[in-house]
mmCIF file of C-alpha atoms in Angstrom:
data_model
loop_
_atom_site.group_PDB
_atom_site.id
_atom_site.type_symbol
_atom_site.label_atom_id
_atom_site.label_comp_id
_atom_site.label_asym_id
_atom_site.label_seq_id
_atom_site.Cartn_x
_atom_site.Cartn_y
_atom_site.Cartn_z
ATOM 1 C CA MET A 1 -80.905 57.844 91.800
ATOM 2 C CA ALA A 2 -79.995 58.706 87.824
ATOM 3 C CA SER A 3 -81.538 55.021 86.993
ATOM 4 C CA LYS A 4 -84.710 55.555 88.381
ATOM 5 C CA GLY A 5 -87.666 55.237 86.013
ATOM 6 C CA LEU A 6 -85.594 53.894 83.273
ATOM 7 C CA HIS A 7 -86.117 50.342 81.644
ATOM 8 C CA GLY A 8 -84.342 48.163 79.498
ATOM 9 C CA ARG A 9 -81.385 49.204 77.312
ATOM 10 C CA ASP A 10 -81.064 52.629 79.244
ATOM 11 C CA LEU A 11 -81.454 50.535 82.638
ATOM 12 C CA ALA A 12 -78.283 48.257 81.379
ATOM 13 C CA LEU A 13 -76.028 51.452 79.991
ATOM 14 C CA SER A 14 -77.003 53.525 83.386
ATOM 15 C CA MET A 15 -75.587 50.675 85.252
ATOM 16 C CA LEU A 16 -72.424 50.068 83.501
ATOM 17 C CA ARG A 17 -71.494 53.984 83.931
ATOM 18 C CA VAL A 18 -71.170 53.478 87.695
ATOM 19 C CA LEU A 19 -69.876 49.700 87.603
ATOM 20 C CA PRO A 20 -66.208 48.904 87.681
ATOM 21 C CA ARG A 21 -64.456 47.953 84.185
ATOM 22 C CA VAL A 22 -64.841 44.053 83.678
ATOM 23 C CA CYS A 23 -61.624 42.400 83.866
ATOM 24 C CA LEU A 24 -60.196 38.861 84.869
ATOM 25 C CA ALA A 25 -60.062 40.165 88.575
ATOM 26 C CA ASN A 26 -63.848 40.530 89.072
ATOM 27 C CA LEU A 27 -64.826 37.461 86.910
ATOM 28 C CA GLN A 28 -65.947 34.256 88.900
ATOM 29 C CA ASN A 29 -66.590 30.726 88.191
ATOM 30 C CA PRO A 30 -68.481 29.124 90.999
ATOM 31 C CA GLY A 31 -67.680 25.976 89.896
ATOM 32 C CA ALA A 32 -63.770 26.423 89.234
ATOM 33 C CA LYS A 33 -60.980 25.346 91.565
ATOM 34 C CA GLN A 34 -58.454 28.052 93.307
ATOM 35 C CA ARG A 35 -55.196 27.205 93.364
ATOM 36 C CA SER A 36 -53.708 28.185 96.647
ATOM 37 C CA THR A 37 -50.569 30.145 96.273
ATOM 38 C CA ARG A 38 -47.484 30.257 99.054
ATOM 39 C CA GLY A 39 -45.905 33.398 99.599
ATOM 40 C CA ARG A 40 -42.144 33.995 99.932
ATOM 41 C CA GLY A 41 -42.353 34.355 103.792
ATOM 42 C CA GLN A 42 -40.322 32.695 106.402
ATOM 43 C CA HIS A 43 -41.765 29.258 105.567
ATOM 44 C CA GLY A 44 -42.623 30.275 101.854
ATOM 45 C CA GLY A 45 -41.717 28.080 98.960
ATOM 46 C CA ASP A 46 -38.435 29.566 97.728
ATOM 47 C CA LYS A 47 -36.434 26.487 98.573
ATOM 48 C CA HIS A 48 -36.525 25.120 94.975
ATOM 49 C CA GLY A 49 -36.371 21.737 96.783
ATOM 50 C CA ALA A 50 -32.766 22.339 98.375
ATOM 51 C CA GLY A 51 -34.402 22.095 101.543
ATOM 52 C CA ASN A 52 -33.094 24.103 104.922
ATOM 53 C CA LYS A 53 -29.454 25.068 105.661
ATOM 54 C CA GLY A 54 -26.495 23.050 105.379
ATOM 55 C CA SER A 55 -24.725 21.036 102.947
ATOM 56 C CA GLY A 56 -28.155 19.628 101.512
ATOM 57 C CA GLN A 57 -28.928 23.292 100.169
ATOM 58 C CA ARG A 58 -25.384 23.966 98.463
ATOM 59 C CA GLN A 59 -25.120 20.772 97.179
ATOM 60 C CA ASN A 60 -21.980 19.899 99.090
ATOM 61 C CA PHE A 61 -22.621 15.930 98.514
ATOM 62 C CA MET A 62 -20.947 14.049 101.976
ATOM 63 C CA ARG A 63 -18.818 11.424 101.582
ATOM 64 C CA LEU A 64 -19.406 8.074 100.747
ATOM 65 C CA GLY A 65 -20.107 6.115 103.989
ATOM 66 C CA TYR A 66 -20.954 9.206 106.062
ATOM 67 C CA GLU A 67 -23.546 8.967 108.434
ATOM 68 C CA THR A 68 -24.108 12.388 109.894
ATOM 69 C CA GLY A 69 -21.869 11.750 113.012
ATOM 70 C CA SER A 70 -23.107 8.197 113.605
ATOM 71 C CA TRP A 71 -20.665 5.265 113.994
ATOM 72 C CA PRO A 72 -20.627 4.168 110.443
ATOM 73 C CA PHE A 73 -21.611 1.052 108.923
ATOM 74 C CA TYR A 74 -18.049 0.062 107.839
ATOM 75 C CA LEU A 75 -16.836 0.370 111.548
ATOM 76 C CA ARG A 76 -19.955 -1.482 113.089
ATOM 77 C CA VAL A 77 -19.618 -4.526 111.389
ATOM 78 C CA PRO A 78 -17.156 -6.957 112.358
ATOM 79 C CA ASN A 79 -13.522 -7.145 110.559
ATOM 80 C CA GLU A 80 -13.478 -10.275 108.025
ATOM 81 C CA PRO A 81 -10.103 -11.544 107.525
ATOM 82 C CA TYR A 82 -10.783 -13.334 104.399
ATOM 83 C CA TYR A 83 -10.715 -10.056 102.199
ATOM 84 C CA LYS A 84 -7.238 -9.022 103.440
ATOM 85 C CA GLY A 85 -4.856 -8.055 101.103
ATOM 86 C CA HIS A 86 -7.287 -9.101 98.337
ATOM 87 C CA HIS A 87 -6.283 -6.168 95.990
ATOM 88 C CA LEU A 88 -2.837 -8.134 96.072
ATOM 89 C CA ARG A 89 -3.932 -11.575 95.305
ATOM 90 C CA ARG A 90 -2.667 -13.404 91.799
ATOM 91 C CA GLN A 91 -5.571 -13.328 89.320
ATOM 92 C CA TYR A 92 -6.026 -15.931 86.547
ATOM 93 C CA PRO A 93 -8.273 -15.343 83.881
ATOM 94 C CA PRO A 94 -10.332 -18.484 82.793
ATOM 95 C CA LEU A 95 -10.306 -19.979 79.702
ATOM 96 C CA SER A 96 -12.415 -22.959 78.989
ATOM 97 C CA LEU A 97 -11.726 -26.102 76.889
ATOM 98 C CA GLY A 98 -14.807 -25.404 74.710
ATOM 99 C CA GLN A 99 -13.445 -21.986 73.885
ATOM 100 C CA LEU A 100 -10.002 -23.287 73.140
ATOM 101 C CA GLN A 101 -11.393 -25.702 70.917
ATOM 102 C CA LEU A 102 -13.770 -23.271 69.186
ATOM 103 C CA LEU A 103 -10.282 -20.977 68.675
ATOM 104 C CA ILE A 104 -8.819 -23.742 67.025
ATOM 105 C CA ASP A 105 -11.819 -24.728 64.977
ATOM 106 C CA THR A 106 -11.944 -21.133 63.874
ATOM 107 C CA ALA A 107 -8.089 -21.040 62.800
ATOM 108 C CA ARG A 108 -7.240 -18.288 65.387
ATOM 109 C CA ILE A 109 -4.940 -20.936 66.632
ATOM 110 C CA ASP A 110 -2.998 -23.839 64.943
ATOM 111 C CA PRO A 111 -2.374 -26.897 66.707
ATOM 112 C CA LYS A 112 0.625 -27.912 65.248
ATOM 113 C CA GLN A 113 2.386 -25.266 67.047
ATOM 114 C CA PRO A 114 3.218 -25.235 70.770
ATOM 115 C CA ILE A 115 0.555 -22.788 72.526
ATOM 116 C CA ASP A 116 1.460 -20.294 75.164
ATOM 117 C CA LEU A 117 0.444 -17.406 76.656
ATOM 118 C CA THR A 118 1.383 -14.960 73.700
ATOM 119 C CA VAL A 119 -0.382 -17.394 71.486
ATOM 120 C CA LEU A 120 -3.691 -17.228 73.177
ATOM 121 C CA VAL A 121 -3.757 -13.478 73.767
ATOM 122 C CA GLN A 122 -2.727 -12.774 70.177
ATOM 123 C CA THR A 123 -6.088 -14.120 69.195
ATOM 124 C CA GLY A 124 -8.168 -11.198 70.236
ATOM 125 C CA VAL A 125 -10.504 -13.125 72.368
ATOM 126 C CA VAL A 126 -8.256 -13.833 75.509
ATOM 127 C CA HIS A 127 -7.748 -10.752 77.509
ATOM 128 C CA VAL A 128 -4.624 -10.450 80.381
ATOM 129 C CA ASN A 129 -3.861 -7.208 82.016
ATOM 130 C CA ALA A 130 -0.883 -6.970 84.656
ATOM 131 C CA ASP A 131 -1.798 -3.748 85.749
ATOM 132 C CA ILE A 132 -4.821 -5.679 87.797
ATOM 133 C CA LYS A 133 -2.625 -8.700 88.877
ATOM 134 C CA HIS A 134 -3.555 -11.097 85.988
ATOM 135 C CA TYR A 135 -0.720 -13.521 86.255
ATOM 136 C CA GLY A 136 -1.870 -15.623 82.969
ATOM 137 C CA ILE A 137 -4.494 -18.203 82.280
ATOM 138 C CA GLN A 138 -6.433 -20.666 83.869
ATOM 139 C CA LEU A 139 -7.810 -23.527 81.845
ATOM 140 C CA THR A 140 -11.132 -24.868 83.155
ATOM 141 C CA ASP A 141 -12.934 -28.069 82.221
ATOM 142 C CA GLU A 142 -16.067 -26.557 80.760
ATOM 143 C CA ASP A 143 -17.061 -28.095 77.979
ATOM 144 C CA ALA A 144 -14.663 -30.917 78.187
ATOM 145 C CA HIS A 145 -16.228 -33.660 76.562
ATOM 146 C CA LEU A 146 -16.129 -31.550 73.322
ATOM 147 C CA PHE A 147 -12.463 -30.883 73.224
ATOM 148 C CA ARG A 148 -10.701 -33.213 70.739
ATOM 149 C CA GLU A 149 -7.763 -31.728 69.795
ATOM 150 C CA LYS A 150 -3.852 -33.276 69.964
ATOM 151 C CA VAL A 151 -1.859 -29.885 71.550
ATOM 152 C CA ASN A 152 0.982 -29.023 73.051
ATOM 153 C CA ILE A 153 -0.254 -25.964 75.673
ATOM 154 C CA GLU A 154 1.224 -23.927 78.503
ATOM 155 C CA VAL A 155 -0.773 -22.595 80.942
ATOM 156 C CA GLN A 156 -0.298 -20.738 84.620
ATOM 157 C CA TRP A 157 -3.132 -22.694 86.033
ATOM 158 C CA ALA A 158 -4.768 -25.990 85.455
ATOM 159 C CA THR A 159 -6.886 -28.341 87.637
ATOM 160 C CA GLU A 160 -6.653 -32.562 87.352
ATOM 161 C CA PRO A 161 -9.850 -32.974 84.794
ATOM 162 C CA VAL A 162 -8.491 -30.284 82.474
ATOM 163 C CA ILE A 163 -4.935 -32.355 82.495
ATOM 164 C CA ALA A 164 -6.773 -35.485 81.411
ATOM 165 C CA ALA A 165 -8.905 -34.239 78.782
ATOM 166 C CA ILE A 166 -5.810 -32.504 77.344
ATOM 167 C CA GLU A 167 -3.504 -35.980 77.882
ATOM 168 C CA LYS A 168 -6.842 -38.104 76.534
ATOM 169 C CA ASN A 169 -6.204 -36.591 72.745
ATOM 170 C CA GLY A 170 -2.520 -37.414 73.059
ATOM 171 C CA GLY A 171 -1.578 -34.060 73.758
ATOM 172 C CA THR A 172 0.641 -32.674 76.845
ATOM 173 C CA ILE A 173 0.136 -29.491 79.029
ATOM 174 C CA THR A 174 2.500 -27.549 81.276
ATOM 175 C CA THR A 175 1.679 -25.136 83.851
ATOM 176 C CA ALA A 176 4.219 -22.079 84.469
ATOM 177 C CA PHE A 177 4.565 -19.124 86.397
ATOM 178 C CA TYR A 178 4.876 -15.686 84.836
ATOM 179 C CA ASP A 179 6.184 -12.655 87.037
ATOM 180 C CA LEU A 180 4.015 -9.468 86.061
ATOM 181 C CA LYS A 181 7.023 -8.266 84.082
ATOM 182 C CA SER A 182 7.234 -11.102 82.330
ATOM 183 C CA VAL A 183 3.465 -10.929 81.429
ATOM 184 C CA ASN A 184 3.797 -7.576 79.919
ATOM 185 C CA ALA A 185 6.192 -8.798 77.565
ATOM 186 C CA ALA A 186 4.276 -12.061 76.361
ATOM 187 C CA VAL A 187 1.032 -9.950 76.083
ATOM 188 C CA ASP A 188 2.484 -7.412 73.955
ATOM 189 C CA PRO A 189 5.857 -8.499 72.058
ATOM 190 C CA PRO A 190 5.962 -5.704 69.576
ATOM 191 C CA ARG A 191 5.632 -2.954 72.306
ATOM 192 C CA LEU A 192 9.141 -4.590 73.913
ATOM 193 C CA PHE A 193 10.584 -5.146 70.626
ATOM 194 C CA LYS A 194 9.916 -1.755 69.282
ATOM 195 C CA ARG A 195 11.565 -0.022 72.457
ATOM 196 C CA GLY A 196 14.839 -1.723 71.586
ATOM 197 C CA GLU A 197 15.392 -3.294 75.196
ATOM 198 C CA PRO A 198 16.622 -7.045 75.675
ATOM 199 C CA ILE A 199 14.223 -9.864 76.414
ATOM 200 C CA PRO A 200 13.952 -10.084 80.223
ATOM 201 C CA ARG A 201 14.370 -13.387 81.999
ATOM 202 C CA ARG A 202 11.662 -15.097 83.829
ATOM 203 C CA LEU A 203 11.625 -15.115 87.390
ATOM 204 C CA LEU A 204 11.167 -18.092 89.366
ATOM 205 C CA PRO A 205 7.942 -18.580 91.425
ATOM 206 C CA PRO A 206 7.130 -17.404 95.010
ATOM 207 C CA GLU A 207 7.468 -19.541 97.907
ATOM 208 C CA ASP A 208 3.680 -19.735 98.013
ATOM 209 C CA CYS A 209 3.364 -21.616 94.671
ATOM 210 C CA LEU A 210 6.790 -22.937 94.641
ATOM 211 C CA GLU A 211 5.235 -26.341 95.312
ATOM 212 C CA TYR A 212 2.663 -26.283 92.774
ATOM 213 C CA TYR A 213 5.314 -25.582 89.766
ATOM 214 C CA SER A 214 7.189 -28.133 91.302
ATOM 215 C CA SER A 215 4.743 -31.017 91.327
ATOM 216 C CA ALA A 216 4.567 -33.647 88.455
ATOM 217 C CA GLU A 217 0.758 -34.307 89.309
ATOM 218 C CA ASN A 218 0.178 -30.526 88.331
ATOM 219 C CA ARG A 219 2.666 -30.890 85.045
ATOM 220 C CA GLY A 220 4.479 -28.071 86.825
ATOM 221 C CA TYR A 221 7.575 -26.862 84.503
ATOM 222 C CA LEU A 222 9.968 -27.507 87.302
ATOM 223 C CA ALA A 223 8.791 -30.735 88.207
ATOM 224 C CA ASN A 224 11.060 -34.017 87.418
ATOM 225 C CA PRO A 225 10.294 -35.158 83.976
ATOM 226 C CA ALA A 226 10.488 -38.958 84.845
ATOM 227 C CA LYS A 227 7.874 -38.052 87.375
ATOM 228 C CA VAL A 228 5.578 -36.100 85.087
ATOM 229 C CA VAL A 229 5.727 -39.943 82.624
ATOM 230 C CA ARG A 230 4.767 -41.673 85.970
ATOM 231 C CA HIS A 231 1.616 -39.628 86.947
ATOM 232 C CA ARG A 232 0.852 -39.575 83.411
ATOM 233 C CA LEU A 233 0.253 -43.131 83.504
ATOM 234 C CA ILE A 234 -1.503 -42.809 87.130
ATOM 235 C CA LEU A 235 -4.103 -40.380 85.980
ATOM 236 C CA ALA A 236 -5.063 -42.018 82.532
ATOM 237 C CA GLN A 237 -5.784 -45.403 84.841
ATOM 238 C CA LYS A 238 -7.817 -43.099 87.165
ATOM 239 C CA TYR A 239 -9.926 -41.741 84.409
ATOM 240 C CA GLY A 240 -10.054 -45.003 82.404
ATOM 241 C CA TYR A 241 -8.660 -43.956 78.895
ATOM 242 C CA GLU A 242 -5.652 -45.242 77.264
ATOM 243 C CA LEU A 243 -2.957 -43.331 77.053
ATOM 244 C CA PRO A 244 -1.334 -42.580 73.926
ATOM 245 C CA VAL A 245 2.125 -43.334 73.468
ATOM 246 C CA ILE A 246 3.989 -40.003 72.437
ATOM 247 C CA GLU A 247 6.966 -41.480 71.282
ATOM 248 C CA ASP A 248 5.259 -43.098 68.484
ATOM 249 C CA ASP A 249 3.545 -39.718 67.205
ATOM 250 C CA PRO A 250 4.505 -38.313 64.406
ATOM 251 C CA ASP A 251 3.937 -34.625 65.988
ATOM 252 C CA TYR A 252 6.775 -36.291 68.840
ATOM 253 C CA GLU A 253 8.878 -33.155 68.356
ATOM 254 C CA MET A 254 6.115 -30.432 68.909
ATOM 255 C CA LEU A 255 4.679 -32.323 71.746
ATOM 256 C CA THR A 256 7.739 -32.297 73.515
ATOM 257 C CA THR A 257 8.949 -28.637 73.120
ATOM 258 C CA ARG A 258 9.260 -27.103 76.439
ATOM 259 C CA LYS A 259 10.841 -23.508 77.260
ATOM 260 C CA ASP A 260 13.592 -22.863 79.714
ATOM 261 C CA PRO A 261 12.304 -21.911 83.268
ATOM 262 C CA ARG A 262 14.137 -18.591 82.202
ATOM 263 C CA GLN A 263 12.594 -18.383 78.882
ATOM 264 C CA ILE A 264 9.277 -16.067 77.895
ATOM 265 C CA PHE A 265 9.233 -16.872 73.837
ATOM 266 C CA PHE A 266 9.304 -19.983 72.075
ATOM 267 C CA GLY A 267 12.469 -19.592 69.761
ATOM 268 C CA LEU A 268 13.743 -16.761 71.610
ATOM 269 C CA ALA A 269 16.254 -16.406 74.538
ATOM 270 C CA PRO A 270 16.466 -13.934 77.601
ATOM 271 C CA GLY A 271 19.122 -10.951 76.726
ATOM 272 C CA TRP A 272 18.345 -11.514 72.768
ATOM 273 C CA VAL A 273 17.286 -8.011 71.069
ATOM 274 C CA VAL A 274 14.444 -8.045 68.411
ATOM 275 C CA SER A 275 15.042 -4.910 65.966
ATOM 276 C CA LEU A 276 11.516 -5.073 64.020
ATOM 277 C CA LYS A 277 13.285 -2.009 61.464
ATOM 278 C CA ASP A 278 16.069 -4.041 60.843
ATOM 279 C CA LYS A 279 14.523 -7.758 60.800
ATOM 280 C CA ALA A 280 17.576 -8.634 63.051
ATOM 281 C CA ILE A 281 17.921 -10.564 66.434
ATOM 282 C CA LEU A 282 20.997 -9.270 68.141
ATOM 283 C CA LYS A 283 22.857 -11.743 70.406
ATOM 284 C CA PRO A 284 24.799 -10.542 73.596
ATOM 285 C CA THR A 285 28.333 -11.790 72.951
ATOM 286 C CA SER A 286 29.506 -10.751 76.710
ATOM 287 C CA GLU A 287 30.465 -13.553 78.923
ATOM 288 C CA TYR A 288 29.105 -11.904 82.025
ATOM 289 C CA LEU A 289 25.638 -11.409 80.241
ATOM 290 C CA THR A 290 24.912 -14.539 79.033
ATOM 291 C CA GLU A 291 25.449 -15.931 82.228
ATOM 292 C CA PHE A 292 22.935 -13.345 83.777
ATOM 293 C CA TYR A 293 20.495 -14.042 81.675
ATOM 294 C CA ALA A 294 20.904 -17.962 81.432
ATOM 295 C CA GLY A 295 21.558 -18.033 85.172
#
């Protein structure tokens, strides 16, 4: 061999002439870990997390409730009739007596004027949407011990403790029904007035809630006024408070103000047209129109 008899530097140079060039391919580190690589064969790593064939590979997601051909859950469970027609049920967003007191304390509501659905919504705190079956406001007895105002309020639903809390302070309460068209008008009066349409007449309650709004115990707007006076006294005796005499109250006229069963706004009758541009109120002169809106 050519390297025979060579020593030191000459031997190293002679070995470099016959060895391959030093590169990353022929360098080895005995303590290093070698990463295993997978090819692109039949079971290679070319799926990119999409799995095998089918909708999972193409991101064609299955519809909600689909269980790959099995009997789905919503068909396996028994039928629950409680939820039948739940999307058609009337909804009444709650408003507590504590929230009502706060609205009065912050001057969002004037207790010296009658309070109805329009007044409550115009505060910007109470929200009613007829598109999701909101038929008005439900007044609840939460924080009833904090309520101390004398008001004349009209709501769509109230319980016995709420009525007692209102009348204990010398106020009056009425429960009245509003259909969805009337709710839309009461919630946003400017929208109705800008269209130049006459104020619609409020419809009577359906059969399933006619009994509630005709009951003097619930202070229904269709109840006999004489029976309402009697039940006011009965409720005061039941809850143990002295019923204030409304007839001697200086705000007697305000406390006894009521709407007509066909009326939506205080002071505005059905069939009237309110012109915001001219700042005028147009009233129907035809006799048949007057009978239609009043009947």
